[in-house]
Short mmCIF file of C-alpha atoms in Angstrom, two decimals:
data_model
loop_
_atom_site.label_atom_id
_atom_site.label_comp_id
_atom_site.label_asym_id
_atom_site.label_seq_id
_atom_site.Cartn_x
_atom_site.Cartn_y
_atom_site.Cartn_z
CA UNK H 11 -34.06 -29.54 -43.42
CA UNK H 12 -36.31 -32.50 -43.46
CA UNK H 13 -35.30 -36.10 -43.00
CA UNK H 14 -38.25 -37.14 -45.16
CA UNK H 15 -37.21 -39.72 -47.70
CA UNK H 16 -33.51 -39.67 -46.59
CA UNK H 17 -34.04 -42.80 -44.55
CA UNK H 18 -31.05 -42.09 -42.50
CA UNK H 19 -32.46 -42.39 -39.00
CA UNK H 20 -34.16 -45.32 -37.39
CA UNK H 21 -36.63 -44.31 -34.71
CA UNK H 22 -38.76 -46.60 -32.55
CA UNK H 23 -41.79 -45.40 -30.59
CA UNK H 24 -42.69 -47.63 -27.67
CA UNK H 25 -46.20 -47.31 -26.32
CA UNK H 26 -47.52 -49.35 -23.42
CA UNK H 27 -50.91 -50.94 -24.11
CA UNK H 28 -53.57 -49.70 -21.69
CA UNK H 29 -50.71 -48.67 -19.47
CA UNK H 30 -52.31 -48.13 -16.05
CA UNK H 31 -54.48 -51.17 -16.33
CA UNK H 32 -51.64 -53.45 -17.66
CA UNK H 33 -49.31 -52.29 -14.88
CA UNK H 34 -51.98 -52.88 -12.26
CA UNK H 35 -52.67 -56.31 -13.77
CA UNK H 36 -48.92 -57.34 -13.83
CA UNK H 37 -48.53 -56.19 -10.23
CA UNK H 38 -51.57 -58.12 -9.10
CA UNK H 39 -50.46 -61.28 -10.91
CA UNK H 40 -47.10 -61.03 -9.32
CA UNK H 41 -48.85 -60.91 -5.94
CA UNK H 42 -50.75 -64.04 -6.62
CA UNK H 43 -54.01 -62.69 -8.17
CA UNK H 44 -55.82 -65.40 -10.00
CA UNK H 45 -57.57 -63.03 -12.37
CA UNK H 46 -55.84 -60.99 -15.05
CA UNK H 47 -57.54 -57.62 -15.18
CA UNK H 48 -56.64 -57.37 -18.85
CA UNK H 49 -58.88 -60.33 -19.62
CA UNK H 50 -62.12 -59.03 -17.89
CA UNK H 51 -64.07 -55.82 -18.21
CA UNK H 52 -62.08 -53.62 -15.87
CA UNK H 53 -61.03 -50.01 -15.53
CA UNK H 54 -58.56 -48.00 -13.47
CA UNK H 55 -60.62 -45.23 -12.19
CA UNK H 56 -60.38 -42.24 -9.81
CA UNK H 57 -61.15 -42.30 -6.22
CA UNK H 58 -63.67 -44.98 -5.30
CA UNK H 59 -65.39 -42.96 -2.66
CA UNK H 60 -65.75 -39.93 -4.81
CA UNK H 61 -68.67 -39.71 -7.18
CA UNK H 62 -66.53 -37.70 -9.39
CA UNK H 63 -64.00 -40.42 -10.35
CA UNK H 64 -63.31 -40.95 -14.03
CA UNK H 65 -62.03 -43.85 -16.17
CA UNK H 66 -58.18 -43.43 -16.48
CA UNK H 67 -57.60 -46.64 -18.41
CA UNK H 68 -59.69 -49.58 -19.62
CA UNK H 69 -59.20 -53.23 -20.56
CA UNK H 70 -60.01 -54.37 -24.06
CA UNK H 71 -63.11 -56.32 -22.83
CA UNK H 72 -64.24 -53.12 -21.13
CA UNK H 73 -63.80 -51.33 -24.45
CA UNK H 74 -66.18 -53.75 -26.09
CA UNK H 75 -68.90 -52.44 -23.72
CA UNK H 76 -68.31 -48.96 -25.16
CA UNK H 77 -66.47 -47.67 -22.13
CA UNK H 78 -64.27 -44.74 -22.91
CA UNK H 79 -61.30 -43.19 -21.22
CA UNK H 80 -62.23 -39.97 -19.43
CA UNK H 81 -65.84 -41.16 -18.88
CA UNK H 82 -67.42 -40.78 -15.45
CA UNK H 83 -67.32 -44.02 -13.42
CA UNK H 84 -71.06 -44.33 -12.82
CA UNK H 85 -71.59 -43.98 -16.60
CA UNK H 86 -69.13 -46.73 -17.23
CA UNK H 87 -70.78 -48.92 -14.60
CA UNK H 88 -74.18 -48.39 -16.26
CA UNK H 89 -72.79 -49.79 -19.49
CA UNK H 90 -71.26 -52.81 -17.77
CA UNK H 91 -72.67 -53.56 -14.32
CA UNK H 92 -70.02 -56.24 -13.61
CA UNK H 93 -67.18 -53.75 -14.29
CA UNK H 94 -64.20 -54.21 -12.05
CA UNK H 95 -62.93 -50.80 -10.89
CA UNK H 96 -59.43 -50.54 -9.42
CA UNK H 97 -58.17 -47.40 -7.81
CA UNK H 98 -55.04 -45.82 -9.40
CA UNK H 99 -51.61 -46.24 -7.83
CA UNK H 100 -49.31 -43.63 -9.27
CA UNK H 101 -46.18 -44.77 -7.49
CA UNK H 102 -46.59 -48.22 -9.07
CA UNK H 103 -47.01 -46.56 -12.51
CA UNK H 104 -43.86 -44.57 -12.06
CA UNK H 105 -42.01 -47.73 -10.93
CA UNK H 106 -43.25 -49.57 -14.06
CA UNK H 107 -42.30 -46.59 -16.28
CA UNK H 108 -38.83 -46.44 -14.74
CA UNK H 109 -38.33 -50.18 -15.20
CA UNK H 110 -39.33 -49.86 -18.88
CA UNK H 111 -36.98 -46.94 -19.35
CA UNK H 112 -34.12 -48.95 -17.78
CA UNK H 113 -34.75 -51.83 -20.13
CA UNK H 114 -34.94 -49.55 -23.15
CA UNK H 115 -31.75 -47.72 -22.17
CA UNK H 116 -29.90 -50.99 -22.77
CA UNK H 117 -30.57 -50.45 -26.48
CA UNK H 118 -29.57 -46.84 -27.06
CA UNK H 119 -28.53 -43.86 -25.00
CA UNK H 120 -30.76 -41.74 -27.36
CA UNK H 121 -33.95 -42.34 -25.42
CA UNK H 122 -36.63 -39.72 -24.84
CA UNK H 123 -39.35 -40.34 -22.26
CA UNK H 124 -42.27 -38.76 -23.95
CA UNK H 125 -44.83 -39.45 -21.29
CA UNK H 126 -45.15 -42.04 -18.48
CA UNK H 127 -46.05 -44.78 -20.90
CA UNK H 128 -44.38 -43.72 -24.13
CA UNK H 129 -40.91 -43.19 -25.36
CA UNK H 130 -38.83 -42.63 -28.50
CA UNK H 131 -35.58 -44.46 -29.26
CA UNK H 132 -33.12 -43.44 -31.85
CA UNK H 133 -31.42 -46.69 -32.68
CA UNK H 134 -29.75 -45.49 -35.88
CA UNK H 135 -26.27 -46.15 -34.46
CA UNK H 136 -27.21 -49.03 -32.28
CA UNK H 137 -28.31 -51.46 -34.90
CA UNK H 138 -25.02 -53.42 -34.97
CA UNK H 139 -25.98 -55.19 -38.16
CA UNK H 140 -29.43 -56.12 -37.00
CA UNK H 141 -32.63 -54.99 -38.62
CA UNK H 142 -34.85 -52.56 -36.71
CA UNK H 143 -37.58 -55.16 -36.76
CA UNK H 144 -35.36 -57.75 -35.03
CA UNK H 145 -34.57 -55.23 -32.33
CA UNK H 146 -38.27 -54.19 -31.92
CA UNK H 147 -39.21 -57.86 -31.59
CA UNK H 148 -36.52 -58.43 -28.99
CA UNK H 149 -37.63 -55.33 -27.07
CA UNK H 150 -41.28 -56.34 -27.18
CA UNK H 151 -40.56 -59.88 -26.03
CA UNK H 152 -38.34 -58.86 -23.19
CA UNK H 153 -40.81 -56.33 -21.92
CA UNK H 154 -43.48 -59.01 -21.93
CA UNK H 155 -41.33 -61.68 -20.23
CA UNK H 156 -39.39 -59.47 -17.77
CA UNK H 157 -41.91 -56.81 -16.87
CA UNK H 158 -45.15 -58.57 -17.55
CA UNK H 159 -46.94 -56.18 -19.85
CA UNK H 160 -47.18 -55.58 -23.59
CA UNK H 161 -46.28 -52.69 -25.80
CA UNK H 162 -46.91 -51.42 -29.34
CA UNK H 163 -43.75 -50.49 -31.17
CA UNK H 164 -43.75 -48.19 -34.30
CA UNK H 165 -40.72 -48.09 -36.52
CA UNK H 166 -39.88 -45.35 -38.93
CA UNK H 167 -37.34 -42.64 -39.84
CA UNK H 168 -38.71 -39.94 -37.68
CA UNK H 169 -40.60 -39.53 -34.47
CA UNK H 170 -43.90 -38.50 -35.99
CA UNK H 171 -44.17 -41.55 -38.23
CA UNK H 172 -42.89 -43.88 -35.55
CA UNK H 173 -45.67 -42.59 -33.28
CA UNK H 174 -48.22 -42.88 -36.05
CA UNK H 175 -47.15 -46.47 -36.56
CA UNK H 176 -47.43 -47.57 -32.97
CA UNK H 177 -50.97 -46.20 -32.90
CA UNK H 178 -52.05 -48.66 -35.59
CA UNK H 179 -53.63 -51.96 -34.53
CA UNK H 180 -53.18 -52.79 -30.82
CA UNK H 181 -52.17 -54.56 -28.51
CA UNK H 182 -48.81 -56.22 -28.56
CA UNK H 183 -48.00 -55.32 -32.15
CA UNK H 184 -45.05 -53.94 -34.16
CA UNK H 185 -45.81 -51.73 -37.11
CA UNK H 186 -43.62 -49.93 -39.60
CA UNK H 187 -44.51 -46.63 -41.22
CA UNK H 188 -41.68 -45.67 -43.53
CA UNK H 189 -42.22 -42.75 -45.84
CA UNK H 190 -43.04 -45.01 -48.79
CA UNK H 191 -45.84 -46.56 -46.70
CA UNK H 192 -47.59 -43.26 -45.94
CA UNK H 193 -50.15 -43.41 -48.74
CA UNK H 194 -51.13 -46.90 -47.96
CA UNK H 195 -51.05 -46.86 -44.08
CA UNK H 196 -51.51 -43.33 -42.94
CA UNK H 197 -53.56 -41.50 -45.60
CA UNK H 198 -56.70 -43.58 -45.21
CA UNK H 199 -56.95 -42.81 -41.51
CA UNK H 200 -59.41 -40.16 -40.20
CA UNK H 201 -57.77 -36.79 -39.84
CA UNK H 202 -58.30 -36.84 -36.04
CA UNK H 203 -55.93 -39.71 -35.85
CA UNK H 204 -53.10 -37.50 -36.98
CA UNK H 205 -50.69 -36.25 -34.34
CA UNK H 206 -51.46 -32.69 -33.19
CA UNK H 207 -55.03 -32.80 -34.52
CA UNK H 208 -57.38 -32.39 -31.63
CA UNK H 209 -61.23 -32.52 -31.55
CA UNK H 210 -61.66 -28.89 -32.49
CA UNK H 211 -59.18 -28.93 -35.35
CA UNK H 212 -60.69 -32.17 -36.62
CA UNK H 213 -64.17 -30.59 -36.60
CA UNK H 214 -62.85 -27.53 -38.41
CA UNK H 215 -61.08 -29.73 -41.04
CA UNK H 216 -64.25 -31.68 -41.56
CA UNK H 217 -66.09 -28.46 -42.20
CA UNK H 218 -63.56 -27.85 -44.96
CA UNK H 219 -64.36 -31.27 -46.34
CA UNK H 220 -61.17 -32.81 -45.16
CA UNK H 221 -61.95 -36.06 -43.49
CA UNK H 222 -58.82 -38.28 -44.00
CA UNK H 223 -55.11 -37.64 -43.55
CA UNK H 224 -54.70 -38.16 -47.26
CA UNK H 225 -57.12 -35.37 -48.01
CA UNK H 226 -55.17 -33.11 -45.68
CA UNK H 227 -51.89 -34.08 -47.36
CA UNK H 228 -53.36 -33.23 -50.69
CA UNK H 229 -55.01 -29.96 -49.73
CA UNK H 230 -53.27 -26.91 -50.94
CA UNK H 231 -50.87 -25.48 -48.34
CA UNK H 232 -52.12 -22.04 -49.21
CA UNK H 233 -55.70 -23.06 -48.49
CA UNK H 234 -54.66 -24.54 -45.11
CA UNK H 235 -52.60 -21.47 -44.20
CA UNK H 236 -55.54 -19.29 -44.97
CA UNK H 237 -57.63 -21.16 -42.44
CA UNK H 238 -55.13 -22.25 -39.86
CA UNK H 239 -52.24 -19.84 -40.28
CA UNK H 240 -48.80 -21.33 -39.67
CA UNK H 241 -50.46 -24.34 -37.94
CA UNK H 242 -51.99 -25.15 -41.40
CA UNK H 243 -48.58 -25.61 -42.90
CA UNK H 244 -47.52 -27.78 -40.01
CA UNK H 245 -50.60 -29.99 -40.39
CA UNK H 246 -49.84 -30.41 -44.10
CA UNK H 247 -46.23 -31.35 -43.31
CA UNK H 248 -47.43 -33.91 -40.71
CA UNK H 249 -49.81 -35.43 -43.16
CA UNK H 250 -46.79 -36.00 -45.46
CA UNK H 251 -44.90 -37.49 -42.49
CA UNK H 252 -42.42 -34.68 -42.38
CA UNK H 253 -40.71 -34.16 -39.01
CA UNK H 254 -37.03 -33.67 -38.23
CA UNK H 255 -37.21 -33.21 -34.49
CA UNK H 256 -34.42 -35.10 -32.71
CA UNK H 257 -34.92 -37.71 -30.02
CA UNK H 258 -33.72 -35.68 -27.11
CA UNK H 259 -32.69 -37.66 -24.02
CA UNK H 260 -32.21 -34.46 -22.13
CA UNK H 261 -35.68 -33.09 -22.68
CA UNK H 262 -37.21 -32.41 -19.32
CA UNK H 263 -39.74 -35.15 -18.92
CA UNK H 264 -42.31 -33.01 -17.26
CA UNK H 265 -43.56 -29.58 -18.34
CA UNK H 266 -45.37 -29.19 -15.12
CA UNK H 267 -46.28 -30.98 -11.93
CA UNK H 268 -49.57 -30.34 -10.52
CA UNK H 269 -52.10 -31.51 -8.04
CA UNK H 270 -55.70 -30.64 -7.41
CA UNK H 271 -58.61 -31.83 -5.33
CA UNK H 272 -62.31 -31.55 -5.16
CA UNK H 273 -62.99 -31.00 -1.50
CA UNK H 274 -65.67 -33.21 0.21
CA UNK H 275 -67.28 -30.14 1.75
CA UNK H 276 -67.39 -26.47 0.73
CA UNK H 277 -64.39 -24.61 2.02
CA UNK H 278 -65.30 -21.18 3.31
CA UNK H 279 -62.51 -20.19 5.65
CA UNK H 280 -58.94 -19.28 5.00
CA UNK H 281 -57.40 -21.67 7.51
CA UNK H 282 -59.11 -24.71 5.88
CA UNK H 283 -58.26 -23.50 2.37
CA UNK H 284 -54.67 -22.97 3.23
CA UNK H 285 -54.46 -26.39 4.83
CA UNK H 286 -55.81 -27.94 1.64
CA UNK H 287 -53.27 -26.01 -0.30
CA UNK H 288 -50.56 -27.21 2.01
CA UNK H 289 -51.59 -30.84 1.59
CA UNK H 290 -51.49 -30.42 -2.14
CA UNK H 291 -48.11 -28.73 -2.06
CA UNK H 292 -46.81 -31.57 0.14
CA UNK H 293 -47.44 -34.24 -2.47
CA UNK H 294 -46.64 -32.13 -5.52
CA UNK H 295 -43.31 -30.90 -4.05
CA UNK H 296 -42.26 -34.35 -3.09
CA UNK H 297 -42.93 -35.54 -6.62
CA UNK H 298 -40.88 -32.61 -7.86
CA UNK H 299 -37.97 -33.76 -5.65
CA UNK H 300 -38.37 -37.39 -6.75
CA UNK H 301 -38.08 -36.32 -10.33
CA UNK H 302 -34.95 -34.21 -9.46
CA UNK H 303 -36.60 -31.01 -10.61
CA UNK H 304 -37.20 -27.57 -9.26
CA UNK H 305 -40.04 -25.28 -10.03
CA UNK H 306 -39.67 -21.72 -11.36
CA UNK H 307 -43.32 -20.85 -11.48
CA UNK H 308 -46.10 -21.59 -9.02
CA UNK H 309 -49.78 -21.39 -9.86
CA UNK H 310 -52.87 -21.81 -7.80
CA UNK H 311 -56.35 -22.49 -9.10
CA UNK H 312 -59.73 -22.48 -7.46
CA UNK H 313 -63.25 -23.43 -8.37
CA UNK H 314 -66.05 -21.88 -6.49
CA UNK H 315 -69.38 -23.60 -5.61
CA UNK H 316 -70.94 -21.93 -8.64
CA UNK H 317 -68.32 -23.82 -10.72
CA UNK H 318 -66.57 -20.64 -11.83
CA UNK H 319 -62.85 -21.18 -12.23
CA UNK H 320 -59.93 -18.84 -11.72
CA UNK H 321 -56.22 -19.13 -11.37
CA UNK H 322 -53.24 -17.06 -10.54
CA UNK H 323 -49.56 -17.67 -11.09
CA UNK H 324 -46.15 -16.19 -10.33
CA UNK H 325 -42.51 -16.66 -11.21
CA UNK H 326 -40.35 -17.33 -8.17
CA UNK H 327 -37.20 -15.29 -7.69
CA UNK H 328 -35.20 -18.52 -7.83
CA UNK H 329 -36.39 -22.02 -8.71
CA UNK H 330 -36.94 -24.24 -5.69
CA UNK H 331 -38.19 -27.70 -4.65
CA UNK H 332 -38.62 -26.82 -0.98
CA UNK H 333 -42.06 -27.56 0.40
CA UNK H 334 -42.07 -24.53 2.68
CA UNK H 335 -41.00 -21.99 0.01
CA UNK H 336 -43.47 -23.48 -2.47
CA UNK H 337 -46.30 -23.28 0.04
CA UNK H 338 -45.39 -19.71 0.95
CA UNK H 339 -45.68 -18.76 -2.68
CA UNK H 340 -48.89 -20.70 -3.14
CA UNK H 341 -50.60 -19.20 -0.13
CA UNK H 342 -49.65 -15.69 -1.14
CA UNK H 343 -51.14 -16.34 -4.56
CA UNK H 344 -54.23 -17.83 -3.01
CA UNK H 345 -54.76 -14.83 -0.74
CA UNK H 346 -54.62 -12.54 -3.77
CA UNK H 347 -56.96 -14.73 -5.74
CA UNK H 348 -59.61 -15.57 -3.22
CA UNK H 349 -62.61 -13.28 -2.49
CA UNK H 350 -63.94 -15.37 0.40
CA UNK H 351 -66.71 -17.26 -1.45
CA UNK H 352 -67.02 -20.93 -0.75
CA UNK H 353 -64.73 -23.23 -2.72
CA UNK H 354 -65.17 -26.77 -3.91
CA UNK H 355 -61.90 -27.33 -5.76
CA UNK H 356 -58.37 -26.25 -5.24
CA UNK H 357 -55.31 -26.84 -7.29
CA UNK H 358 -51.55 -26.18 -7.29
CA UNK H 359 -49.17 -26.52 -10.17
CA UNK H 360 -45.49 -26.12 -10.61
CA UNK H 361 -44.01 -25.25 -14.00
CA UNK H 362 -40.99 -23.84 -15.68
CA UNK H 363 -39.15 -26.85 -14.32
CA UNK H 364 -35.43 -27.19 -14.25
CA UNK H 365 -32.95 -29.72 -13.03
CA UNK H 366 -32.08 -29.61 -9.32
CA UNK H 367 -28.42 -30.21 -10.16
CA UNK H 368 -27.41 -26.72 -9.08
CA UNK H 369 -28.87 -23.94 -7.02
CA UNK H 370 -28.62 -20.28 -7.74
CA UNK H 371 -27.87 -18.59 -4.44
CA UNK H 372 -29.66 -15.26 -4.17
CA UNK H 373 -29.21 -12.20 -2.00
CA UNK H 374 -32.59 -12.70 -0.57
CA UNK H 375 -32.32 -16.35 0.48
CA UNK H 376 -33.49 -17.21 3.89
CA UNK H 377 -30.23 -18.72 4.83
CA UNK H 378 -31.57 -22.14 5.54
CA UNK H 379 -31.39 -23.73 2.11
CA UNK H 380 -29.27 -26.65 3.05
CA UNK H 381 -31.19 -27.28 6.24
CA UNK H 382 -34.54 -27.14 4.38
CA UNK H 383 -33.19 -29.44 1.71
CA UNK H 384 -32.04 -31.97 4.26
CA UNK H 385 -35.31 -31.70 6.14
CA UNK H 386 -37.33 -32.37 2.93
CA UNK H 387 -35.04 -35.22 2.01
CA UNK H 388 -35.57 -36.78 5.51
CA UNK H 389 -39.33 -36.32 5.37
CA UNK H 390 -39.49 -37.86 1.88
CA UNK H 391 -37.36 -40.76 3.02
CA UNK H 392 -39.54 -41.47 6.06
CA UNK H 393 -42.69 -41.28 4.06
CA UNK H 394 -41.32 -43.58 1.36
CA UNK H 395 -40.24 -46.14 3.92
CA UNK H 396 -42.98 -46.03 6.47
CA UNK H 397 -45.95 -44.77 4.51
CA UNK H 398 -47.08 -41.43 3.39
CA UNK H 399 -48.88 -40.62 6.67
CA UNK H 400 -45.98 -41.74 8.90
CA UNK H 401 -45.03 -38.13 9.33
CA UNK H 402 -47.54 -35.37 9.06
CA UNK H 403 -47.68 -31.71 10.00
CA UNK H 404 -49.21 -30.83 13.38
CA UNK H 405 -51.54 -28.38 11.72
CA UNK H 406 -53.52 -31.23 10.17
CA UNK H 407 -54.27 -32.93 13.52
CA UNK H 408 -58.03 -32.91 14.07
CA UNK H 409 -58.57 -30.67 11.05
CA UNK H 410 -60.46 -33.34 9.10
CA UNK H 411 -58.26 -32.51 6.08
CA UNK H 412 -55.92 -35.15 4.66
CA UNK H 413 -52.29 -34.17 5.31
CA UNK H 414 -51.37 -35.23 1.79
CA UNK H 415 -53.69 -34.80 -1.13
CA UNK H 416 -53.59 -35.95 -4.74
CA UNK H 417 -51.16 -38.14 -6.37
CA UNK H 418 -51.54 -37.71 -10.17
CA UNK H 419 -48.41 -38.46 -12.03
CA UNK H 420 -45.06 -38.48 -10.53
CA UNK H 421 -43.38 -35.98 -12.77
CA UNK H 422 -44.59 -37.32 -16.03
CA UNK H 423 -47.58 -36.21 -17.97
CA UNK H 424 -50.36 -38.81 -18.10
CA UNK H 425 -51.35 -37.86 -21.65
CA UNK H 426 -48.82 -37.19 -24.43
CA UNK H 427 -47.61 -33.69 -24.57
CA UNK H 428 -49.14 -31.44 -27.26
CA UNK H 429 -45.99 -31.04 -29.25
CA UNK H 430 -43.05 -33.31 -30.21
CA UNK H 431 -39.87 -32.23 -28.60
CA UNK H 432 -37.28 -30.37 -30.61
CA UNK H 433 -39.55 -27.60 -31.65
CA UNK H 434 -41.30 -26.74 -34.88
CA UNK H 435 -41.03 -23.34 -36.43
CA UNK I 2 -49.13 -76.44 -6.74
CA UNK I 3 -51.72 -73.86 -5.74
CA UNK I 4 -51.15 -70.08 -5.48
CA UNK I 5 -51.32 -69.06 -1.86
CA UNK I 6 -49.37 -65.74 -1.70
CA UNK I 7 -49.40 -65.70 2.08
CA UNK I 8 -47.08 -63.40 3.95
CA UNK I 9 -44.96 -65.21 6.52
CA UNK I 10 -42.37 -64.55 9.16
CA UNK I 11 -38.99 -65.67 7.89
CA UNK I 12 -35.49 -66.18 9.26
CA UNK I 13 -32.96 -65.84 6.42
CA UNK I 14 -29.34 -65.19 5.95
CA UNK I 15 -27.63 -62.67 3.85
CA UNK I 16 -24.03 -63.33 2.78
CA UNK I 17 -21.36 -60.74 2.44
CA UNK I 18 -21.91 -60.99 -1.35
CA UNK I 19 -25.57 -60.12 -0.86
CA UNK I 20 -26.86 -63.64 -1.54
CA UNK I 21 -30.07 -64.26 0.40
CA UNK I 22 -30.82 -67.75 1.74
CA UNK I 23 -34.19 -68.56 3.41
CA UNK I 24 -33.64 -70.77 6.52
CA UNK I 25 -36.99 -71.24 8.32
CA UNK I 26 -40.40 -69.67 8.36
CA UNK I 27 -43.40 -69.57 10.54
CA UNK I 28 -46.50 -71.06 8.85
CA UNK I 29 -49.82 -70.20 10.48
CA UNK I 30 -52.89 -71.69 8.96
CA UNK I 31 -56.35 -70.50 9.84
CA UNK I 32 -57.53 -71.88 13.12
CA UNK I 33 -54.39 -73.85 13.61
CA UNK I 34 -51.40 -73.27 15.76
CA UNK I 35 -48.49 -71.81 13.86
CA UNK I 36 -45.54 -74.05 13.19
CA UNK I 37 -42.00 -73.56 12.14
CA UNK I 38 -40.85 -74.98 8.73
CA UNK I 39 -37.28 -75.52 8.12
CA UNK I 40 -35.97 -75.16 4.61
CA UNK I 41 -34.15 -78.31 3.66
CA UNK I 42 -33.07 -77.47 0.18
CA UNK I 43 -32.93 -74.60 -2.32
CA UNK I 44 -33.85 -76.10 -5.64
CA UNK I 45 -33.82 -72.91 -7.63
CA UNK I 46 -33.55 -69.19 -7.21
CA UNK I 47 -34.36 -66.49 -9.71
CA UNK I 48 -35.19 -62.86 -9.88
CA UNK I 49 -38.24 -61.36 -11.40
CA UNK I 50 -39.12 -57.78 -12.11
CA UNK I 51 -42.71 -57.89 -13.09
CA UNK I 52 -44.33 -54.43 -13.05
CA UNK I 53 -40.90 -53.09 -12.26
CA UNK I 54 -41.15 -54.60 -8.79
CA UNK I 55 -38.03 -56.77 -8.00
CA UNK I 56 -38.72 -60.03 -6.25
CA UNK I 57 -36.61 -63.05 -5.51
CA UNK I 58 -38.33 -66.30 -6.33
CA UNK I 59 -37.16 -69.48 -4.64
CA UNK I 60 -38.19 -73.00 -5.29
CA UNK I 61 -37.68 -74.82 -2.00
CA UNK I 62 -37.98 -78.22 -0.32
CA UNK I 63 -39.05 -78.96 3.21
CA UNK I 64 -40.42 -81.79 5.25
CA UNK I 65 -43.88 -80.85 6.42
CA UNK I 66 -45.80 -83.45 8.51
CA UNK I 67 -43.26 -86.07 7.55
CA UNK I 68 -43.84 -85.41 3.81
CA UNK I 69 -41.21 -83.86 1.58
CA UNK I 70 -42.82 -80.99 -0.23
CA UNK I 71 -41.70 -78.65 -2.96
CA UNK I 72 -43.02 -75.09 -2.88
CA UNK I 73 -42.21 -71.56 -3.97
CA UNK I 74 -41.49 -68.50 -1.91
CA UNK I 75 -41.08 -64.86 -2.96
CA UNK I 76 -39.11 -62.09 -1.25
CA UNK I 77 -40.27 -58.67 -2.21
CA UNK I 78 -37.15 -56.43 -2.20
CA UNK I 79 -38.92 -53.10 -1.83
CA UNK I 80 -41.12 -54.09 1.11
CA UNK I 81 -38.73 -56.69 2.76
CA UNK I 82 -41.66 -59.14 2.92
CA UNK I 83 -41.57 -62.88 2.43
CA UNK I 84 -44.45 -64.75 0.87
CA UNK I 85 -45.36 -68.42 0.61
CA UNK I 86 -46.21 -68.12 -3.06
CA UNK I 87 -47.13 -71.66 -4.29
CA UNK I 88 -47.58 -74.89 -2.43
#
């Protein structure tokens, strides 16, 4: 059943404007910076020392120089020589994201963190006689005053339309996109602006002479199904703003937690490769624990010096968040995957995540579950309090390999997930 | 007032209700000998949570070099650090 036209629900989509950059700017201002990063051409970009860093977020003045998210740093610098580049600080972003969630949770318990900087609120039953716009204005104002950054808020009857609304003009704006406004506000947009339409789908649609969302809405569903199978039907529904997925506060925020690194030198022996793997597992597993999650599947990926890429994954007998067990699984996978040729990139990812609320005891447990859990908790606590390198493994001493590597996203995907939660069939 | 954001050594008290009161701090200016500044009066205290980072912001009054001065100090809850924020 679709909620289209029923007007029963009231959904807000809150999206932080240039999230990483705004958060960095707010933090710096709090610490006495005289310059607001948002007002100058600036970007948050990968590792300063690495030539391979990319733009993760940009300020609006940087956008005016044609700098794009995902662009390589040197390219961005060539467009704007005075560009200010700040390194990313993922724990700060998680802190900001958590503070945002805490503020929003004062408005409704039906709150779904969709990514680190986006979430949906179902305020249908929390209006208390106020209009959605009044609530949105209050939220936006409070975030600005209390947390020091701006958001876009989209208001509608379902998640899809609320998200489409918040993507309209930025920053610091509130937009509505009720079903009656679709022809006027959504249909003139380019088809690639539609949720779930990526670059390749957009190109394919353009080949079929479909350039705007309106054209997609008015294309025959049969025609779309012929070209895109069931996805075609879904695209057509989206173009009409049809979506009945619920705001699910219990949706696991992260689909996977991963970590990867490009090594400064080519890795050609197993010891070094495993040390790199261990340092990746160290950070990824501590993020897993911080998000109160356990991993059911471990995967390892490698890129050789000829840039060929391969990966290998396995389901664990029981989900775990223990560094040692995860490393054991990862190193077994690595040994099966690697043929001995030099490597320039290694990655570890944990998926099939579940809550760490309970632990399924298995016959094959190593009998030290609680001890390992306490050990991990102590290590995490020491590192949080005294710095990530306060406690490192002996095997890293004099190895030239950082004891902890990576840091991308503490449990929450940087980019929005490919599908709205709730499932479409 | 100018923004300084200088970290300082501080002696403060914490009441059984968790109320924090700055008492005196050590101010060391470049090239000068450090000196102790006693807090004479707490004019205002508020909490801020910019960037999700909780800080206590105090507006204080002290006598420095025989002159009564009003300034702001910040206590960063996560790092336990005190800053002379504005003077």
